[in-house]
Amino acid sequence: MFSQFALHERLLKAVAELNFVEPTPVQAAAIPLALQGRDLRVTAQTGSGKTAAFVLPMLNRLVDLGGPRVEIRALILLPTRELAQQTLKEVQRFSQFTYIKSGLVTGGEDFKEQAAMLRKVPDVLIGTPGRLMEQLNAGNLDLSHVEVMILDEADRMLDMGFAEDMERLCKECVNREQTLLFSATTGGAGLRDMIAKVLKDPEHLMLNSVSQLSEGTRQQIITADHDQHKEAIVQWLLANETYQKAIIFTNTRALADRVYGHLVARDVKAFVLHGEKDQKDRKLAIERFKQGGSKVLVATDVAARGLDIEGLDLVINFDMPRSGDEYVHRIGRTGRAGSEGLAISLICHNDWNLMSSVERYLKQQFERRVIKEVKGTYSGPKKVKASGKAAGVKKKKVEKKGDKKAVAKRKPTAKPKANAPLASADGMAPLKRRKPVAE
Ligand code: AMP
């Protein structure tokens, strides 16, 4: 029961109004500690109820002091516009019986209108790092009165190349008393570094080890010969699986557009969501997808980040995500709150090794599925190593002493390149260094 928490009655009233009865595990673990003023590092995925876990204690701090104040007293930093909008709604719903005002600062919205909103000084500011920095640099933002700062989906912000902005914004909140950092995964060295810099003696709450992450979701792979073959499989799945809503993930914008075009050409009603779409189109696509205007959404990772969509029970990875964390983020959208979900990854020969890295990361093997109506010729590598990766067939030539040709052919020892693969801190196979580009 939420009444077990020492929350202000106005907040409990809002909780009751929203029909929240039982706190989720992350709420039960985080709310009491956050109410004590502790810094927290919480590992919890989207869909776990993490937003209320930080919004309620944050609002409690603001509502308790009372009296008119014209200062930004809480800052919520998160990676994408969509997540920011969703979080604003959640803050507004929980603060509906209080005088707390909240505002949003994200890219894709009018800069001057935002500056005007900032002049009115909301109590709670929610924003993405890039635009917050622009407003800060334009002299429109004073964060020196922020008491509580929340970094939501911190791992994701780091993946997007926001480390410097995040640090700078933390520094701007010079008088903050509490910092709460949430991430969907345990993250790598970048996250550990950020934690060391911005949190004070934090309590670490691990609400989802990756291996428990997708209990309600069956995870399958289907091998495919090439992209056209994948398109045929997608079409088959959308026509034959039972689902309320499906999301198809691609690694690139171009591929998202291509898959979307293919579906539309075959009369499948779908929406597409990626970073090149303008903000209005993105909002519209999300709203219409949520309301059931279409059952299918094609999206890149960043564009769909943090979206909380009810009834999403089918996730198709058109291509394999570039890291285990990304996979966890994608799959975390289905099988929520005990419901059933199905996650299917389409695997060409160039997806195989990534797929087996993800299997090792999650310590589980995905179900191999064959659909005879759309069966291709590729069914995985001929030989696999103990790691599950494809075994190479090339043999090393034994170089004889004095073999001048071989010596001339031999390349000089290469220095590691700037974009050389990185070893994952989670024991996963080397991961590709990612460009800080918002999809
Ligand atoms: P989040 O992980 O914060 O994105 O939350 C996922 C969804 O669960 C949101 O739609 C919340 O409104 C909902 N939710 C969060 N906590 C509870 C709760 N204790 N009872 C019912 N619904 C909840």
Short mmCIF file of C-alpha atoms and ligand atoms in Angstrom, two decimals:
data_model
loop_
_atom_site.label_atom_id
_atom_site.label_comp_id
_atom_site.label_asym_id
_atom_site.label_seq_id
_atom_site.Cartn_x
_atom_site.Cartn_y
_atom_site.Cartn_z
CA MET A 1 0.00 0.00 0.00
CA PHE A 2 1.24 3.48 -0.81
CA SER A 3 0.03 4.75 2.56
CA GLN A 4 3.00 2.86 4.08
CA PHE A 5 5.22 5.64 2.75
CA ALA A 6 5.58 8.91 4.61
CA LEU A 7 4.18 10.85 1.66
CA HIS A 8 2.21 14.08 1.88
CA GLU A 9 -1.55 13.52 1.86
CA ARG A 10 -1.93 15.51 -1.37
CA LEU A 11 0.40 13.12 -3.10
CA LEU A 12 -1.34 10.08 -1.63
CA LYS A 13 -4.59 11.53 -2.93
CA ALA A 14 -3.12 11.70 -6.44
CA VAL A 15 -1.78 8.16 -6.12
CA ALA A 16 -5.27 6.95 -5.18
CA GLU A 17 -6.82 8.95 -8.01
CA LEU A 18 -4.48 7.17 -10.44
CA ASN A 19 -5.52 3.78 -9.04
CA PHE A 20 -2.02 2.87 -7.95
CA VAL A 21 -2.65 0.36 -5.16
CA GLU A 22 0.45 -1.73 -4.64
CA PRO A 23 3.89 -0.17 -5.08
CA THR A 24 6.05 -1.96 -7.62
CA PRO A 25 9.35 -3.47 -6.33
CA VAL A 26 11.37 -0.45 -7.44
CA GLN A 27 8.95 1.89 -5.71
CA ALA A 28 8.97 -0.20 -2.51
CA ALA A 29 12.78 -0.16 -2.48
CA ALA A 30 13.51 3.39 -3.60
CA ILE A 31 10.78 5.60 -2.12
CA PRO A 32 11.64 5.18 1.61
CA LEU A 33 15.37 5.76 1.02
CA ALA A 34 14.75 8.71 -1.26
CA LEU A 35 12.42 10.21 1.34
CA GLN A 36 15.31 10.03 3.82
CA GLY A 37 17.33 12.20 1.46
CA ARG A 38 19.80 9.50 0.40
CA ASP A 39 21.57 9.57 -2.96
CA LEU A 40 20.51 6.52 -4.93
CA ARG A 41 21.75 4.57 -7.88
CA VAL A 42 18.90 2.44 -9.15
CA THR A 43 19.10 -0.20 -11.85
CA ALA A 44 15.57 -0.64 -13.14
CA GLN A 45 14.10 -0.87 -16.57
CA THR A 46 11.36 1.12 -18.26
CA GLY A 47 8.02 -0.33 -17.27
CA SER A 48 9.10 -1.12 -13.71
CA GLY A 49 7.37 1.94 -12.26
CA LYS A 50 10.68 3.77 -11.86
CA THR A 51 9.21 7.17 -12.76
CA ALA A 52 6.90 7.23 -9.73
CA ALA A 53 9.82 5.90 -7.65
CA PHE A 54 11.67 9.17 -8.13
CA VAL A 55 8.81 11.60 -8.84
CA LEU A 56 6.94 10.96 -5.57
CA PRO A 57 9.86 11.55 -3.17
CA MET A 58 10.92 14.55 -5.26
CA LEU A 59 7.45 16.12 -5.06
CA ASN A 60 7.27 15.32 -1.36
CA ARG A 61 10.35 17.44 -0.78
CA LEU A 62 8.83 20.35 -2.70
CA VAL A 63 5.32 20.13 -1.24
CA ASP A 64 6.55 19.89 2.34
CA LEU A 65 8.30 23.23 2.45
CA GLY A 66 5.24 25.14 1.23
CA GLY A 67 5.12 28.89 0.62
CA PRO A 68 5.71 30.63 -2.70
CA ARG A 69 9.18 30.17 -4.18
CA VAL A 70 10.45 31.31 -7.53
CA GLU A 71 13.29 28.92 -8.01
CA ILE A 72 13.86 25.75 -9.95
CA ARG A 73 14.07 23.26 -7.13
CA ALA A 74 14.16 19.97 -8.97
CA LEU A 75 15.77 18.98 -12.25
CA ILE A 76 15.04 15.77 -14.14
CA LEU A 77 17.53 15.04 -16.86
CA LEU A 78 16.70 12.37 -19.41
CA PRO A 79 17.77 11.28 -22.87
CA THR A 80 14.89 11.91 -25.28
CA ARG A 81 12.03 14.26 -25.97
CA GLU A 82 9.45 11.51 -25.83
CA LEU A 83 10.61 10.32 -22.43
CA ALA A 84 10.68 13.94 -21.24
CA GLN A 85 7.08 14.47 -22.34
CA GLN A 86 5.98 11.25 -20.70
CA THR A 87 7.74 12.18 -17.48
CA LEU A 88 6.19 15.66 -17.49
CA LYS A 89 2.75 14.06 -17.68
CA GLU A 90 3.61 11.77 -14.77
CA VAL A 91 4.85 14.74 -12.69
CA GLN A 92 1.70 16.68 -13.49
CA ARG A 93 -0.53 13.76 -12.58
CA PHE A 94 1.14 13.30 -9.21
CA SER A 95 1.23 17.03 -8.44
CA GLN A 96 -2.38 17.71 -9.48
CA PHE A 97 -3.46 18.48 -5.89
CA THR A 98 -0.47 20.72 -5.14
CA TYR A 99 0.72 24.11 -6.36
CA ILE A 100 3.87 22.64 -7.85
CA LYS A 101 4.54 23.79 -11.42
CA SER A 102 6.61 21.92 -13.90
CA GLY A 103 8.19 22.79 -17.23
CA LEU A 104 9.83 21.06 -20.16
CA VAL A 105 13.01 21.96 -22.04
CA THR A 106 13.77 19.70 -24.99
CA GLY A 107 15.00 20.05 -28.52
CA GLY A 108 12.48 20.33 -31.33
CA GLU A 109 10.40 22.91 -29.45
CA ASP A 110 10.46 26.69 -29.82
CA PHE A 111 13.52 28.12 -28.07
CA LYS A 112 11.95 31.49 -27.27
CA GLU A 113 8.78 29.96 -25.90
CA GLN A 114 10.95 27.82 -23.65
CA ALA A 115 12.88 30.88 -22.52
CA ALA A 116 9.57 32.57 -21.68
CA MET A 117 8.47 29.53 -19.70
CA LEU A 118 11.80 29.59 -17.84
CA ARG A 119 11.28 33.25 -16.92
CA LYS A 120 8.14 32.14 -15.05
CA VAL A 121 10.38 29.70 -13.14
CA PRO A 122 8.80 26.26 -12.73
CA ASP A 123 9.46 24.33 -9.51
CA VAL A 124 10.35 21.21 -11.46
CA LEU A 125 12.25 21.29 -14.73
CA ILE A 126 12.39 18.28 -17.01
CA GLY A 127 14.74 18.29 -19.97
CA THR A 128 17.21 16.74 -22.35
CA PRO A 129 20.89 17.68 -21.94
CA GLY A 130 21.46 19.31 -25.34
CA ARG A 131 18.69 21.90 -25.15
CA LEU A 132 19.21 22.52 -21.44
CA MET A 133 22.82 23.40 -22.23
CA GLU A 134 21.68 25.79 -24.96
CA GLN A 135 19.30 27.52 -22.58
CA LEU A 136 22.02 27.63 -19.94
CA ASN A 137 24.53 29.13 -22.37
CA ALA A 138 21.96 31.71 -23.44
CA GLY A 139 21.71 32.78 -19.80
CA ASN A 140 18.10 31.63 -19.45
CA LEU A 141 18.63 29.00 -16.81
CA ASP A 142 19.57 29.29 -13.13
CA LEU A 143 20.06 25.89 -11.54
CA SER A 144 21.74 27.10 -8.37
CA HIS A 145 18.63 26.48 -6.24
CA VAL A 146 18.07 22.93 -7.39
CA GLU A 147 17.73 20.73 -4.31
CA VAL A 148 17.19 17.42 -6.00
CA MET A 149 18.55 16.27 -9.30
CA ILE A 150 17.46 13.14 -11.11
CA LEU A 151 19.30 11.50 -13.97
CA ASP A 152 16.89 9.11 -15.62
CA GLU A 153 18.17 6.52 -18.08
CA ALA A 154 21.69 7.74 -17.37
CA ASP A 155 23.22 4.81 -19.24
CA ARG A 156 21.34 5.86 -22.32
CA MET A 157 22.38 9.51 -22.04
CA LEU A 158 26.00 8.37 -21.88
CA ASP A 159 25.48 6.13 -24.94
CA MET A 160 24.22 9.18 -26.78
CA GLY A 161 27.40 11.09 -26.02
CA PHE A 162 25.99 13.43 -23.37
CA ALA A 163 28.62 12.77 -20.67
CA GLU A 164 30.08 16.28 -20.75
CA ASP A 165 26.70 18.02 -20.74
CA MET A 166 25.50 15.82 -17.89
CA GLU A 167 28.55 16.67 -15.80
CA ARG A 168 28.24 20.36 -16.53
CA LEU A 169 24.55 20.38 -15.60
CA CYS A 170 25.32 18.53 -12.37
CA LYS A 171 27.94 21.17 -11.57
CA GLU A 172 25.38 23.91 -12.22
CA CYS A 173 23.16 22.34 -9.55
CA VAL A 174 25.81 23.42 -7.11
CA ASN A 175 23.61 23.43 -4.01
CA ARG A 176 21.81 20.20 -4.59
CA GLU A 177 21.14 18.05 -1.58
CA GLN A 178 20.18 14.85 -3.29
CA THR A 179 20.96 13.09 -6.58
CA LEU A 180 19.10 10.06 -7.88
CA LEU A 181 20.50 8.18 -10.82
CA PHE A 182 18.43 5.61 -12.69
CA SER A 183 19.62 3.31 -15.44
CA ALA A 184 18.09 0.33 -17.20
CA THR A 185 21.38 -1.56 -17.14
CA THR A 186 24.41 -1.77 -14.90
CA GLY A 187 26.26 0.14 -17.62
CA GLY A 188 29.99 0.25 -18.27
CA ALA A 189 32.99 2.30 -17.27
CA GLY A 190 31.32 5.54 -18.39
CA LEU A 191 28.45 5.02 -15.99
CA ARG A 192 30.76 4.08 -13.11
CA ASP A 193 32.76 7.23 -13.75
CA MET A 194 29.61 9.38 -13.77
CA ILE A 195 28.38 7.77 -10.56
CA ALA A 196 31.69 8.48 -8.83
CA LYS A 197 31.51 12.11 -9.95
CA VAL A 198 27.90 13.00 -9.19
CA LEU A 199 26.62 10.76 -6.38
CA LYS A 200 27.52 10.99 -2.70
CA ASP A 201 27.75 7.67 -0.87
CA PRO A 202 24.88 6.22 -2.90
CA GLU A 203 22.80 3.19 -2.06
CA HIS A 204 22.73 0.85 -5.06
CA LEU A 205 19.36 -0.76 -5.67
CA MET A 206 19.47 -3.53 -8.26
CA LEU A 207 15.91 -4.17 -9.27
CA ASN A 208 16.54 -6.14 -12.39
CA SER A 209 19.55 -8.22 -13.08
CA VAL A 210 19.65 -8.68 -16.83
CA SER A 211 18.95 -12.39 -16.53
CA GLN A 212 15.59 -11.74 -14.87
CA LEU A 213 14.77 -8.99 -17.24
CA SER A 214 12.45 -10.66 -19.63
CA GLU A 215 10.67 -13.30 -17.62
CA GLY A 216 7.30 -12.66 -19.23
CA THR A 217 8.78 -12.52 -22.72
CA ARG A 218 9.65 -15.40 -25.01
CA GLN A 219 12.77 -14.65 -26.97
CA GLN A 220 13.26 -16.21 -30.36
CA ILE A 221 15.55 -15.88 -33.34
CA ILE A 222 14.71 -16.54 -36.96
CA THR A 223 17.59 -16.81 -39.42
CA ALA A 224 17.34 -14.85 -42.66
CA ASP A 225 19.28 -14.60 -45.91
CA HIS A 226 19.18 -10.83 -46.48
CA ASP A 227 17.08 -7.73 -45.88
CA GLN A 228 14.41 -8.63 -48.46
CA HIS A 229 14.04 -11.99 -46.83
CA LYS A 230 13.71 -10.29 -43.46
CA GLU A 231 10.96 -8.11 -44.92
CA ALA A 232 9.08 -11.22 -46.01
CA ILE A 233 9.44 -12.70 -42.52
CA VAL A 234 8.19 -9.48 -40.91
CA GLN A 235 5.19 -9.49 -43.18
CA TRP A 236 4.46 -13.10 -42.30
CA LEU A 237 4.79 -12.41 -38.58
CA LEU A 238 2.52 -9.39 -38.68
CA ALA A 239 -0.08 -11.38 -40.56
CA ASN A 240 0.10 -14.55 -38.48
CA GLU A 241 1.13 -13.73 -34.91
CA THR A 242 -1.49 -12.77 -32.36
CA TYR A 243 -0.62 -9.38 -30.89
CA GLN A 244 -2.16 -6.13 -29.79
CA LYS A 245 0.72 -3.89 -30.80
CA ALA A 246 4.05 -4.57 -32.44
CA ILE A 247 7.23 -2.58 -32.69
CA ILE A 248 9.92 -3.25 -35.28
CA PHE A 249 13.36 -1.97 -34.39
CA THR A 250 16.06 -1.10 -36.89
CA ASN A 251 19.58 0.14 -36.24
CA THR A 252 19.40 2.98 -38.75
CA ARG A 253 16.95 5.61 -39.92
CA ALA A 254 17.37 4.55 -43.54
CA LEU A 255 16.40 0.99 -42.73
CA ALA A 256 13.44 2.16 -40.63
CA ASP A 257 12.15 4.12 -43.64
CA ARG A 258 12.74 1.17 -45.93
CA VAL A 259 10.90 -1.32 -43.71
CA TYR A 260 8.08 1.17 -43.22
CA GLY A 261 7.83 1.72 -46.99
CA HIS A 262 7.72 -2.01 -47.56
CA LEU A 263 4.87 -2.43 -45.08
CA VAL A 264 2.86 0.47 -46.40
CA ALA A 265 3.27 -0.83 -49.96
CA ARG A 266 1.66 -4.05 -48.76
CA ASP A 267 -1.25 -2.28 -47.09
CA VAL A 268 0.00 -2.75 -43.54
CA LYS A 269 -0.96 0.30 -41.52
CA ALA A 270 2.15 1.40 -39.70
CA PHE A 271 3.94 4.43 -38.28
CA VAL A 272 7.62 5.21 -38.40
CA LEU A 273 9.59 6.98 -35.72
CA HIS A 274 13.15 8.23 -36.00
CA GLY A 275 15.24 11.27 -35.34
CA GLU A 276 14.90 12.80 -38.79
CA LYS A 277 11.14 13.10 -38.43
CA ASP A 278 10.13 16.48 -37.16
CA GLN A 279 8.82 16.77 -33.65
CA LYS A 280 5.17 17.14 -34.66
CA ASP A 281 5.26 13.97 -36.76
CA ARG A 282 6.93 12.07 -33.94
CA LYS A 283 4.34 13.19 -31.42
CA LEU A 284 1.54 12.31 -33.78
CA ALA A 285 2.99 8.87 -34.55
CA ILE A 286 3.32 8.05 -30.85
CA GLU A 287 -0.15 9.31 -29.96
CA ARG A 288 -1.81 7.44 -32.80
CA PHE A 289 0.11 4.28 -32.06
CA LYS A 290 -0.82 4.51 -28.38
CA GLN A 291 -4.47 5.07 -29.24
CA GLY A 292 -4.48 2.10 -31.58
CA GLY A 293 -4.61 4.03 -34.88
CA SER A 294 -2.14 1.44 -36.07
CA LYS A 295 -0.87 -1.78 -34.54
CA VAL A 296 2.63 -1.46 -35.95
CA LEU A 297 5.43 1.00 -35.25
CA VAL A 298 8.81 0.93 -37.00
CA ALA A 299 11.44 2.73 -34.96
CA THR A 300 15.11 3.31 -34.30
CA ASP A 301 16.32 2.81 -30.74
CA VAL A 302 16.81 6.39 -29.71
CA ALA A 303 13.50 7.57 -31.13
CA ALA A 304 11.57 4.89 -29.26
CA ARG A 305 13.59 5.22 -26.08
CA GLY A 306 11.59 5.05 -22.87
CA LEU A 307 8.24 4.93 -24.57
CA ASP A 308 5.67 3.36 -22.33
CA ILE A 309 3.09 1.82 -24.58
CA GLU A 310 0.34 -0.31 -23.16
CA GLY A 311 -0.43 -3.56 -24.91
CA LEU A 312 2.91 -3.80 -26.70
CA ASP A 313 3.36 -7.54 -26.92
CA LEU A 314 5.47 -8.14 -30.01
CA VAL A 315 8.98 -6.79 -30.54
CA ILE A 316 10.78 -7.60 -33.78
CA ASN A 317 14.47 -6.80 -34.09
CA PHE A 318 14.83 -6.32 -37.82
CA ASP A 319 18.53 -6.27 -37.20
CA MET A 320 20.39 -7.20 -34.08
CA PRO A 321 20.99 -4.26 -31.74
CA ARG A 322 24.59 -3.15 -31.50
CA SER A 323 24.98 -4.00 -27.83
CA GLY A 324 23.51 -6.16 -25.12
CA ASP A 325 22.22 -3.09 -23.31
CA GLU A 326 20.37 -1.99 -26.40
CA TYR A 327 18.78 -5.42 -26.67
CA VAL A 328 17.65 -5.19 -23.05
CA HIS A 329 16.15 -1.75 -23.71
CA ARG A 330 14.24 -2.99 -26.73
CA ILE A 331 12.92 -6.15 -25.13
CA GLY A 332 12.07 -4.34 -21.91
CA ARG A 333 9.08 -2.86 -23.68
CA THR A 334 7.15 -6.07 -23.85
CA GLY A 335 6.05 -8.66 -21.29
CA ARG A 336 5.55 -5.90 -18.75
CA ALA A 337 3.90 -6.30 -15.39
CA GLY A 338 3.47 -10.03 -15.72
CA SER A 339 1.89 -9.94 -19.18
CA GLU A 340 3.09 -12.17 -21.99
CA GLY A 341 5.35 -10.85 -24.70
CA LEU A 342 7.22 -12.15 -27.68
CA ALA A 343 10.57 -10.84 -28.90
CA ILE A 344 11.89 -12.04 -32.24
CA SER A 345 15.29 -11.18 -33.66
CA LEU A 346 15.96 -11.68 -37.37
CA ILE A 347 19.46 -12.97 -37.86
CA CYS A 348 21.51 -12.76 -41.06
CA HIS A 349 25.07 -13.98 -41.15
CA ASN A 350 26.28 -10.53 -40.12
CA ASP A 351 23.94 -10.45 -37.10
CA TRP A 352 25.04 -13.84 -35.80
CA ASN A 353 28.03 -12.90 -33.67
CA LEU A 354 26.21 -9.97 -32.12
CA MET A 355 23.33 -12.28 -31.32
CA SER A 356 25.57 -14.83 -29.64
CA SER A 357 27.24 -12.04 -27.63
CA VAL A 358 23.81 -10.96 -26.42
CA GLU A 359 22.96 -14.54 -25.47
CA ARG A 360 26.12 -14.75 -23.39
CA TYR A 361 25.39 -11.37 -21.85
CA LEU A 362 21.93 -12.51 -20.80
CA LYS A 363 23.17 -16.00 -19.93
CA GLN A 364 20.41 -17.60 -21.92
CA GLN A 365 19.87 -19.15 -25.29
CA PHE A 366 17.15 -17.82 -27.53
CA GLU A 367 14.65 -20.21 -28.97
CA ARG A 368 15.48 -21.06 -32.63
CA ARG A 369 12.36 -20.75 -34.73
CA VAL A 370 11.82 -21.83 -38.30
CA ILE A 371 8.75 -20.72 -40.25
CA LYS A 372 8.40 -23.09 -43.13
CA GLU A 373 6.39 -20.66 -45.29
CA VAL A 374 9.28 -18.17 -45.30
CA LYS A 375 12.25 -20.43 -44.71
CA GLY A 376 15.50 -19.31 -46.32
CA THR A 377 18.83 -21.03 -46.84
CA TYR A 378 20.94 -19.49 -44.07
CA SER A 379 20.51 -21.28 -40.76
CA GLY A 380 23.55 -20.11 -38.82
CA PRO A 381 27.28 -20.60 -39.22
CA LYS A 382 28.56 -24.05 -40.18
CA LYS A 383 30.81 -24.17 -37.16
CA VAL A 384 30.58 -22.25 -33.95
CA LYS A 385 33.20 -21.61 -31.30
CA ALA A 386 32.63 -22.41 -27.64
CA SER A 387 31.45 -18.80 -27.29
CA GLY A 388 28.65 -19.45 -29.78
CA LYS A 389 30.25 -17.18 -32.37
CA ALA A 390 30.93 -18.26 -35.91
CA ALA A 391 34.22 -20.12 -36.22
CA GLY A 392 36.41 -18.61 -38.94
CA VAL A 393 37.58 -20.89 -41.71
CA LYS A 394 40.75 -19.00 -42.57
CA LYS A 395 43.92 -20.76 -41.62
CA LYS A 396 47.00 -18.79 -40.73
CA LYS A 397 49.84 -19.33 -43.14
CA VAL A 398 52.94 -20.58 -41.42
CA GLU A 399 55.64 -18.17 -42.39
CA LYS A 400 58.92 -19.74 -43.26
CA LYS A 401 62.13 -18.09 -42.22
CA GLY A 402 63.56 -15.96 -45.00
CA ASP A 403 60.27 -15.91 -46.94
CA LYS A 404 60.72 -12.38 -48.29
CA LYS A 405 57.36 -12.24 -50.03
CA ALA A 406 55.52 -13.06 -46.84
CA VAL A 407 57.55 -10.51 -44.88
CA ALA A 408 56.82 -7.83 -47.49
CA LYS A 409 53.13 -8.70 -47.41
CA ARG A 410 52.94 -8.61 -43.65
CA LYS A 411 51.31 -5.45 -42.43
CA PRO A 412 53.04 -3.38 -39.75
CA THR A 413 51.61 -3.94 -36.27
CA ALA A 414 48.53 -1.76 -36.24
CA LYS A 415 48.02 0.75 -33.48
CA PRO A 416 44.54 0.58 -31.93
CA LYS A 417 42.30 2.91 -33.87
CA ALA A 418 40.12 5.54 -32.26
CA ASN A 419 37.05 3.55 -33.19
CA ALA A 420 38.44 0.14 -32.24
CA PRO A 421 35.97 -2.16 -30.46
CA LEU A 422 35.67 -1.62 -26.75
CA ALA A 423 35.54 -4.41 -24.22
CA SER A 424 32.27 -4.35 -22.36
CA ALA A 425 32.47 -3.95 -18.63
CA ASP A 426 29.70 -6.51 -18.31
CA GLY A 427 31.83 -9.28 -19.67
CA MET A 428 30.18 -9.11 -23.04
CA ALA A 429 32.06 -9.44 -26.26
CA PRO A 430 33.75 -6.31 -27.56
CA LEU A 431 31.19 -3.69 -28.31
CA LYS A 432 31.40 -1.11 -31.01
CA ARG A 433 32.16 2.42 -29.95
CA ARG A 434 29.03 4.34 -30.73
CA LYS A 435 28.81 7.71 -32.32
CA PRO A 436 27.01 10.26 -30.19
CA VAL A 437 24.22 10.65 -32.70
CA ALA A 438 20.57 10.90 -31.80
CA GLU A 439 18.57 8.62 -34.05
P1 AMP B 1 7.53 3.51 -15.73
O1 AMP B 1 8.42 2.33 -15.49
O2 AMP B 1 7.75 4.56 -14.72
O3 AMP B 1 7.60 3.98 -17.15
O4 AMP B 1 6.00 3.01 -15.48
C1 AMP B 1 5.34 2.13 -16.30
C2 AMP B 1 3.84 2.24 -16.20
O5 AMP B 1 3.35 1.65 -15.01
C3 AMP B 1 3.30 3.66 -16.21
O6 AMP B 1 2.19 3.74 -17.08
C4 AMP B 1 2.86 3.91 -14.78
O7 AMP B 1 1.81 4.83 -14.73
C5 AMP B 1 2.45 2.53 -14.31
N1 AMP B 1 2.66 2.31 -12.87
C6 AMP B 1 3.78 2.63 -12.19
N2 AMP B 1 3.66 2.26 -10.91
C7 AMP B 1 2.45 1.69 -10.76
C8 AMP B 1 1.75 1.13 -9.65
N3 AMP B 1 2.30 1.05 -8.44
N4 AMP B 1 0.50 0.66 -9.87
C9 AMP B 1 -0.03 0.72 -11.11
N5 AMP B 1 0.57 1.24 -12.19
C10 AMP B 1 1.81 1.72 -12.04
#
